[in-house]
CSV table of C-alpha atoms in Angstrom, one decimal:
chain,number,residue,atom,x,y,z
P,1,MET,CA,-56.9,28.7,150.7
P,2,LEU,CA,-57.2,30.3,147.3
P,3,ALA,CA,-60.7,30.7,145.7
P,4,PRO,CA,-61.3,28.9,142.4
P,5,HIS,CA,-60.1,30.9,139.3
P,6,ASP,CA,-63.1,32.7,137.7
P,7,GLY,CA,-62.0,33.0,134.1
P,8,PRO,CA,-64.1,33.5,131.0
P,9,HIS,CA,-65.7,30.1,131.3
P,10,GLY,CA,-66.9,30.8,134.9
P,11,SER,CA,-66.0,28.7,137.9
P,12,ALA,CA,-66.5,25.0,138.2
P,13,GLN,CA,-69.6,25.6,140.2
P,14,ASP,CA,-70.9,28.0,137.5
P,15,ARG,CA,-70.5,25.3,134.9
P,16,ALA,CA,-72.4,22.8,136.9
P,17,HIS,CA,-75.8,24.2,136.0
P,18,ASP,CA,-77.6,21.7,133.8
P,19,GLY,CA,-78.2,22.9,130.2
P,20,GLN,CA,-76.8,26.4,131.0
P,21,LEU,CA,-73.8,27.9,129.2
P,22,GLY,CA,-71.3,30.3,130.6
P,23,ILE,CA,-70.3,33.3,128.5
P,24,GLY,CA,-67.0,31.8,127.6
P,25,GLU,CA,-68.4,28.4,126.5
P,26,LEU,CA,-71.1,30.2,124.5
P,27,ALA,CA,-68.5,32.3,122.8
P,28,GLU,CA,-66.3,29.3,122.0
P,29,ARG,CA,-69.2,27.3,120.5
P,30,ALA,CA,-70.3,30.2,118.3
P,31,GLY,CA,-66.8,31.1,117.2
P,32,VAL,CA,-66.8,34.6,118.6
P,33,THR,CA,-65.1,36.4,121.4
P,34,VAL,CA,-66.4,36.9,125.0
P,35,LYS,CA,-66.4,40.6,124.3
P,36,THR,CA,-68.8,40.1,121.4
P,37,VAL,CA,-71.2,38.0,123.5
P,38,ARG,CA,-71.1,40.7,126.2
P,39,PHE,CA,-71.7,43.4,123.6
P,40,TYR,CA,-74.9,41.7,122.3
P,41,SER,CA,-76.1,40.9,125.8
P,42,ASP,CA,-75.6,44.5,127.0
P,43,ARG,CA,-77.8,45.7,124.1
P,44,GLY,CA,-80.6,43.3,124.8
P,45,LEU,CA,-80.1,41.1,121.7
P,46,LEU,CA,-78.9,38.1,123.6
P,47,PRO,CA,-80.8,37.8,127.0
P,48,GLU,CA,-79.1,35.9,129.7
P,49,THR,CA,-81.1,33.2,131.5
P,50,SER,CA,-79.7,33.9,135.0
P,51,ARG,CA,-76.6,34.9,136.9
P,52,THR,CA,-74.6,33.0,139.3
P,53,LEU,CA,-73.9,34.1,142.9
P,54,GLY,CA,-70.6,35.3,141.6
P,55,GLY,CA,-72.3,37.5,139.0
P,56,HIS,CA,-71.4,35.4,135.9
P,57,ARG,CA,-73.9,35.4,133.1
P,58,ARG,CA,-75.7,32.1,132.2
P,59,TYR,CA,-77.4,31.4,128.9
P,60,GLY,CA,-79.9,28.7,127.9
P,61,PRO,CA,-79.2,26.3,125.0
P,62,GLU,CA,-81.3,28.4,122.6
P,63,ALA,CA,-78.8,31.2,123.0
P,64,LEU,CA,-76.3,29.5,120.7
P,65,ASP,CA,-78.7,29.5,117.7
P,66,ARG,CA,-79.7,33.1,118.5
P,67,LEU,CA,-76.1,34.2,118.6
P,68,ARG,CA,-75.4,32.5,115.3
P,69,LEU,CA,-78.4,34.3,113.8
P,70,ILE,CA,-77.1,37.6,115.1
P,71,ARG,CA,-73.7,36.9,113.5
P,72,SER,CA,-75.4,36.1,110.2
P,73,LEU,CA,-77.4,39.3,110.3
P,74,ARG,CA,-74.4,41.3,111.1
P,75,SER,CA,-72.5,39.8,108.2
P,76,LEU,CA,-75.2,41.2,105.9
P,77,GLY,CA,-74.6,44.6,107.3
P,78,LEU,CA,-77.6,45.0,109.5
P,79,GLY,CA,-77.3,47.3,112.5
P,80,VAL,CA,-78.4,46.6,116.1
P,81,PRO,CA,-81.9,48.3,115.8
P,82,GLU,CA,-82.7,46.2,112.6
P,83,ILE,CA,-81.4,43.0,114.3
P,84,ARG,CA,-83.6,43.8,117.3
P,85,ARG,CA,-86.7,44.1,115.2
P,86,VAL,CA,-85.9,40.8,113.4
P,87,LEU,CA,-85.4,39.0,116.7
P,88,ASP,CA,-88.4,40.6,118.4
P,89,GLU,CA,-90.7,39.4,115.6
P,90,GLY,CA,-89.0,36.0,115.7
P,91,ASP,CA,-89.8,35.8,119.4
P,92,GLU,CA,-93.4,36.4,118.4
P,93,GLY,CA,-93.3,33.6,115.9
P,94,ASP,CA,-92.8,35.4,112.6
P,95,ALA,CA,-89.5,37.1,111.7
P,96,GLY,CA,-90.1,37.1,108.0
P,97,ARG,CA,-91.5,40.6,107.5
P,98,ALA,CA,-88.9,42.4,109.6
P,99,LEU,CA,-86.1,40.4,107.9
P,100,GLU,CA,-87.5,41.0,104.5
P,101,ASP,CA,-87.8,44.8,105.1
P,102,ALA,CA,-84.3,45.0,106.6
P,103,VAL,CA,-82.7,43.1,103.6
P,104,ALA,CA,-84.6,45.2,101.1
P,105,GLY,CA,-83.5,48.4,102.8
P,106,HIS,CA,-79.8,47.3,102.7
P,107,LEU,CA,-80.1,46.2,99.1
P,108,ARG,CA,-81.3,49.7,98.2
P,109,ALA,CA,-78.5,51.3,100.3
P,110,LEU,CA,-75.9,49.0,98.7
P,111,GLY,CA,-77.2,49.7,95.2
P,112,SER,CA,-76.9,53.5,95.9
P,113,GLN,CA,-73.3,53.0,97.2
P,114,LEU,CA,-72.4,50.9,94.2
P,115,THR,CA,-73.8,53.5,91.8
P,116,ALA,CA,-71.9,56.2,93.5
P,117,LEU,CA,-68.7,54.2,93.2
P,118,ARG,CA,-69.3,53.6,89.5
P,119,TRP,CA,-69.9,57.3,88.9
P,120,ARG,CA,-66.8,58.3,90.7
P,121,GLU,CA,-64.8,55.7,88.8
P,122,ALA,CA,-66.2,57.0,85.4
P,123,ALA,CA,-65.5,60.6,86.5
P,124,LEU,CA,-61.9,59.7,87.4
P,125,ARG,CA,-61.4,58.0,84.0
P,126,LEU,CA,-62.9,61.0,82.3
P,127,VAL,CA,-60.3,63.3,83.9
P,128,GLN,CA,-57.5,60.8,83.4
P,129,GLU,CA,-58.2,60.2,79.7
P,130,CYS,CA,-58.8,63.8,78.6
P,131,PRO,CA,-55.9,65.9,77.2
P,132,PRO,CA,-53.8,67.5,80.0
P,133,ASP,CA,-54.8,71.0,79.1
P,134,GLU,CA,-58.5,70.1,79.6
P,135,ARG,CA,-58.2,68.4,82.9
P,136,ALA,CA,-58.7,71.4,85.1
P,137,ASP,CA,-61.9,72.4,83.3
P,138,ARG,CA,-63.2,68.8,83.3
P,139,LEU,CA,-62.4,68.4,87.0
P,140,ARG,CA,-64.3,71.6,87.8
P,141,LEU,CA,-67.2,70.5,85.7
P,142,VAL,CA,-67.6,67.0,87.1
P,143,GLY,CA,-66.9,68.3,90.6
P,144,THR,CA,-70.3,70.0,90.6
P,145,VAL,CA,-72.1,66.7,90.2
P,146,THR,CA,-72.8,64.5,93.2
P,147,ALA,CA,-72.3,60.8,93.2
P,148,PRO,CA,-74.8,59.3,92.6
P,149,PRO,CA,-76.0,62.3,90.7
P,150,SER,CA,-79.1,64.3,91.6
P,151,THR,CA,-81.7,65.3,89.0
P,152,ALA,CA,-83.1,68.0,91.2
P,153,PRO,CA,-81.5,70.9,89.3
P,154,LEU,CA,-83.0,69.6,86.0
P,155,ALA,CA,-86.4,69.4,87.6
P,156,ARG,CA,-86.1,73.0,88.9
P,157,PHE,CA,-85.1,74.1,85.4
P,158,TRP,CA,-88.3,72.7,83.9
P,159,ARG,CA,-90.6,73.8,86.8
P,160,ALA,CA,-89.5,77.4,86.0
P,161,TRP,CA,-90.2,76.8,82.4
P,162,LEU,CA,-93.7,75.4,82.8
P,163,PRO,CA,-96.7,77.7,83.2
P,164,PRO,CA,-97.3,78.8,86.8
P,165,ARG,CA,-100.2,77.0,88.6
P,166,MET,CA,-100.1,74.0,86.3
P,167,PRO,CA,-101.7,71.0,88.2
P,168,SER,CA,-99.1,69.1,90.2
P,169,ARG,CA,-100.0,65.8,88.7
P,170,SER,CA,-99.4,67.2,85.2
P,171,VAL,CA,-96.1,68.7,86.3
P,172,THR,CA,-95.0,65.3,87.7
P,173,ALA,CA,-95.9,63.5,84.5
P,174,PHE,CA,-94.0,66.1,82.4
P,175,LEU,CA,-90.9,65.9,84.6
P,176,GLU,CA,-90.9,62.1,84.3
P,177,ALA,CA,-90.6,62.5,80.5
P,178,ALA,CA,-88.3,65.5,80.4
P,179,VAL,CA,-85.8,64.7,83.2
P,180,PRO,CA,-83.5,61.7,82.3
P,181,GLN,CA,-82.6,59.1,84.9
P,182,PRO,CA,-78.8,58.8,85.1
P,183,PRO,CA,-77.5,55.3,84.2
P,184,ASP,CA,-76.3,53.2,87.1
P,185,ASP,CA,-73.1,52.2,85.4
P,186,PRO,CA,-72.1,55.2,83.2
P,187,ALA,CA,-69.3,55.5,80.7
P,188,PRO,CA,-67.0,58.6,81.1
P,189,ALA,CA,-68.8,60.2,78.1
P,190,GLN,CA,-72.2,59.9,79.9
P,191,VAL,CA,-70.7,61.5,83.1
P,192,LEU,CA,-69.5,64.4,81.0
P,193,ALA,CA,-72.9,64.8,79.3
P,194,PHE,CA,-74.7,64.8,82.6
P,195,ALA,CA,-72.2,67.3,84.1
P,196,ARG,CA,-72.8,69.6,81.1
P,197,LEU,CA,-76.5,69.1,81.5
P,198,ASN,CA,-76.3,70.0,85.2
P,199,ALA,CA,-74.2,73.1,84.3
P,200,LEU,CA,-76.8,74.1,81.6
P,201,THR,CA,-79.7,73.9,84.0
P,202,THR,CA,-78.0,75.6,86.9
P,203,ALA,CA,-76.6,78.5,85.0
P,204,PRO,CA,-78.1,81.9,85.9
P,205,CYS,CA,-80.9,82.6,83.6
P,206,THR,CA,-83.4,85.5,83.5
P,207,PRO,CA,-87.0,85.0,82.3
P,208,SER,CA,-86.2,86.9,79.2
P,209,ALA,CA,-83.4,84.5,78.4
P,210,ARG,CA,-85.7,81.5,78.8
P,211,PRO,CA,-88.7,82.6,76.7
P,212,GLN,CA,-91.9,80.5,76.9
P,213,PRO,CA,-93.4,78.9,73.8
P,214,GLU,CA,-96.5,80.6,72.4
P,215,ALA,CA,-98.7,77.7,73.6
P,216,HIS,CA,-98.1,78.7,77.2
P,217,ARG,CA,-99.5,82.1,76.7
P,218,ALA,CA,-102.4,80.9,74.5
P,219,VAL,CA,-103.8,78.1,76.6
P,220,GLY,CA,-102.7,78.8,80.2
P,221,ALA,CA,-101.8,76.4,82.9
P,222,ARG,CA,-104.7,74.0,82.6
P,223,GLY,CA,-104.6,74.0,78.8
P,224,ALA,CA,-100.9,73.3,79.0
P,225,ALA,CA,-101.6,70.3,81.2
P,226,VAL,CA,-104.0,68.9,78.5
P,227,LEU,CA,-101.5,69.8,75.8
P,228,TYR,CA,-98.5,68.0,77.3
P,229,ALA,CA,-100.5,64.9,78.3
P,230,SER,CA,-101.5,64.5,74.6
P,231,LEU,CA,-98.1,65.3,73.3
P,232,ALA,CA,-96.6,62.5,75.4
P,233,GLU,CA,-98.7,60.0,73.3
P,234,ALA,CA,-97.6,61.7,70.1
P,235,TYR,CA,-93.9,61.5,71.1
P,236,ASP,CA,-94.2,57.8,71.9
P,237,LEU,CA,-95.6,57.2,68.4
P,238,ALA,CA,-92.9,59.3,66.9
P,239,GLY,CA,-90.3,57.3,68.9
P,240,VAL,CA,-91.3,54.2,67.0
P,241,HIS,CA,-90.4,55.8,63.7
P,242,LEU,CA,-87.2,57.2,65.1
P,243,ARG,CA,-86.0,53.8,66.2
P,244,ARG,CA,-86.7,52.5,62.7
P,245,ASP,CA,-84.9,55.4,61.1
P,246,HIS,CA,-88.1,56.5,59.2
P,247,ALA,CA,-88.1,59.9,57.6
P,248,PRO,CA,-90.7,62.4,58.9
P,249,ARG,CA,-94.0,61.6,57.4
P,250,PRO,CA,-97.8,62.1,57.8
P,251,GLY,CA,-99.6,59.5,59.7
P,252,ALA,CA,-101.0,58.5,63.1
P,253,ALA,CA,-98.1,60.1,65.0
P,254,LEU,CA,-98.5,63.5,63.3
P,255,ASP,CA,-102.3,63.4,63.6
P,256,CYS,CA,-102.0,62.7,67.4
P,257,PHE,CA,-99.5,65.6,67.6
P,258,VAL,CA,-101.8,68.1,65.9
P,259,SER,CA,-104.8,66.9,67.9
P,260,ALA,CA,-102.9,67.7,71.1
P,261,TYR,CA,-102.9,71.4,69.9
P,262,THR,CA,-106.5,71.4,68.6
P,263,ALA,CA,-107.7,70.0,72.0
P,264,ALA,CA,-105.7,72.7,73.9
P,265,TYR,CA,-106.8,75.5,71.7
P,266,GLY,CA,-110.4,74.3,71.3
P,267,THR,CA,-110.4,74.4,67.5
P,268,ARG,CA,-110.7,72.0,64.6
P,269,ASP,CA,-108.0,70.2,62.6
P,270,THR,CA,-107.9,71.8,59.2
P,271,PRO,CA,-105.1,72.3,56.6
P,272,GLY,CA,-105.2,76.0,57.5
P,273,PHE,CA,-104.7,75.3,61.2
P,274,ARG,CA,-101.8,72.9,60.4
P,275,ARG,CA,-100.1,75.6,58.4
P,276,LEU,CA,-100.5,78.1,61.2
P,277,LEU,CA,-99.3,75.6,63.8
P,278,ALA,CA,-96.2,74.8,61.7
P,279,GLY,CA,-95.3,78.4,61.5
P,280,GLN,CA,-95.8,79.0,65.3
P,281,LEU,CA,-93.8,75.9,66.3
P,282,THR,CA,-91.0,76.8,64.0
P,283,ALA,CA,-90.8,80.3,65.5
P,284,ASP,CA,-91.0,79.0,69.1
P,285,PRO,CA,-87.9,79.1,71.3
P,286,ARG,CA,-85.9,75.9,71.3
P,287,ILE,CA,-83.8,74.1,73.9
P,288,ASP,CA,-81.9,71.9,71.5
P,289,ARG,CA,-78.8,71.7,73.6
P,290,TYR,CA,-80.7,70.2,76.5
P,291,TRP,CA,-82.1,67.4,74.4
P,292,ASP,CA,-78.8,66.7,72.7
P,293,LEU,CA,-77.2,66.2,76.1
P,294,VAL,CA,-80.1,64.1,77.3
P,295,THR,CA,-79.5,61.8,74.4
P,296,GLU,CA,-75.8,61.5,75.3
P,297,VAL,CA,-76.8,60.7,79.0
P,298,ILE,CA,-79.3,58.0,78.3
P,299,THR,CA,-77.5,56.3,75.3
P,300,ALA,CA,-74.6,54.0,76.0
P,301,PRO,CA,-71.5,54.6,73.8
P,302,GLY,CA,-71.9,52.8,70.4
P,303,ALA,CA,-75.6,52.2,70.9
P,304,ARG,CA,-78.4,53.6,68.7
P,305,PRO,CA,-79.5,57.0,70.2
P,306,GLU,CA,-82.6,56.7,72.3
P,307,PRO,CA,-85.6,58.9,71.3
P,308,THR,CA,-86.3,61.9,73.6
P,309,PRO,CA,-89.3,64.3,73.7
P,310,GLY,CA,-86.9,66.7,72.0
P,311,SER,CA,-86.0,64.5,69.1
P,312,ALA,CA,-89.6,63.3,68.8
P,313,HIS,CA,-90.8,66.9,68.6
P,314,ASP,CA,-88.3,67.7,65.9
P,315,TRP,CA,-89.4,64.7,63.9
P,316,LEU,CA,-93.1,65.6,64.2
P,317,LEU,CA,-92.4,69.3,63.4
P,318,ALA,CA,-90.5,68.3,60.3
P,319,ALA,CA,-93.5,66.1,59.2
P,320,LEU,CA,-95.9,68.9,59.9
P,321,THR,CA,-93.8,71.5,58.1
P,322,GLY,CA,-93.4,69.2,55.1
P,323,GLN,CA,-97.1,68.5,55.0
P,324,ALA,CA,-98.0,72.2,55.4
P,325,ALA,CA,-95.7,73.2,52.5
P,326,GLY,CA,-97.3,70.5,50.3
P,327,THR,CA,-100.9,71.8,51.0
P,328,ALA,CA,-99.8,75.4,50.5
P,329,ALA,CA,-98.3,74.5,47.1
C-alpha cells in the first residue's frame, strides 16, 4: 500500500492539526512561494510552531500576519538583519523605533543613489552637448569626479591654506562657509563647474604658489580664528547688499568687516588704519577663480548668482578702498 503523498501542503494527517498551517498553505495564503517561506524560516524571521512526525513545518495562525509584514518590509528594500530587528522589537511590544531607524536609513541611502544618478545623467548630457572636439577633454575632466561628488579635495585645499594649529572648531566653521555643497539635481553647467573646481584644488601646488595673506603672518593661528569668525558676520551682511544689487558703500557691513581686523590685530578703528588695511588687502594674494567656480556650482542656470565669501569680500574691499580714497583726498 502506497504512503500518502507528502507535497508542499503536507499530508492529510499534517493538515489535521487545529489552527496550524502547513508550509504550502501558509505560502498560498500569503501569495508567496514555498521556497520563500522556507528562506525566511531558515533565517529565523518566521519561527515554526512545531514539526510533524514526518518532519513537515507547522506554523501558528499569527505566522500569516508576520509573513505579510516581512513581505512589506522587503518591498521597501530592508535586508534580513534590519527586518530581524523590527520583528524582535515587535515581539517585545514596540517595533516603532527599529522600523523608524530602518526606514530613515534607507531613505538616506536612496537619496544618495538618486543624487548619484542625477549627477551621472548631467555629466552624460554635458559630454553629449559639447562640441565634438571638446568631448575627450570634458570626459577626462568629469571622470575625476565621483557621483555623488566628494568635497574632500576642496576641504584639503583650504586646510593647507589656513594657518597651522588653528583650533579645529574654527577650521570646521571656516570650511562650512568656504566649501560649497554640490546640488542634488545639477545642471550640466554645474557639473562642469564642480569638475573644474575639483581640478583646481587637486592640482599640484607648492607653498610658494599658494601664498598666504598678510593676516596669517600677522595674527597667527588663534588670531586667524578670531578674524574668520568675525569676517563670517561681515560677509553675511554684505550678502544682503549683493542680493539687492547695491553698489559697495560704507555702513554696518563695512564697519563689521573692519572690526574683524581690529579685533585680530588688537588695534583701534581709525581712518589711518582703514587706509592701511585697504592697501594690505588689495596687495594680498587672491583666489578669484575658486570663488567664480563656487558661484557657478551653487547657482542654478538662469538664477541670480548667490553671494559667496569671495564675492562678499570683494564688495567689502571695494567699499573700504572707496572710503579710504575719500578720506585721503
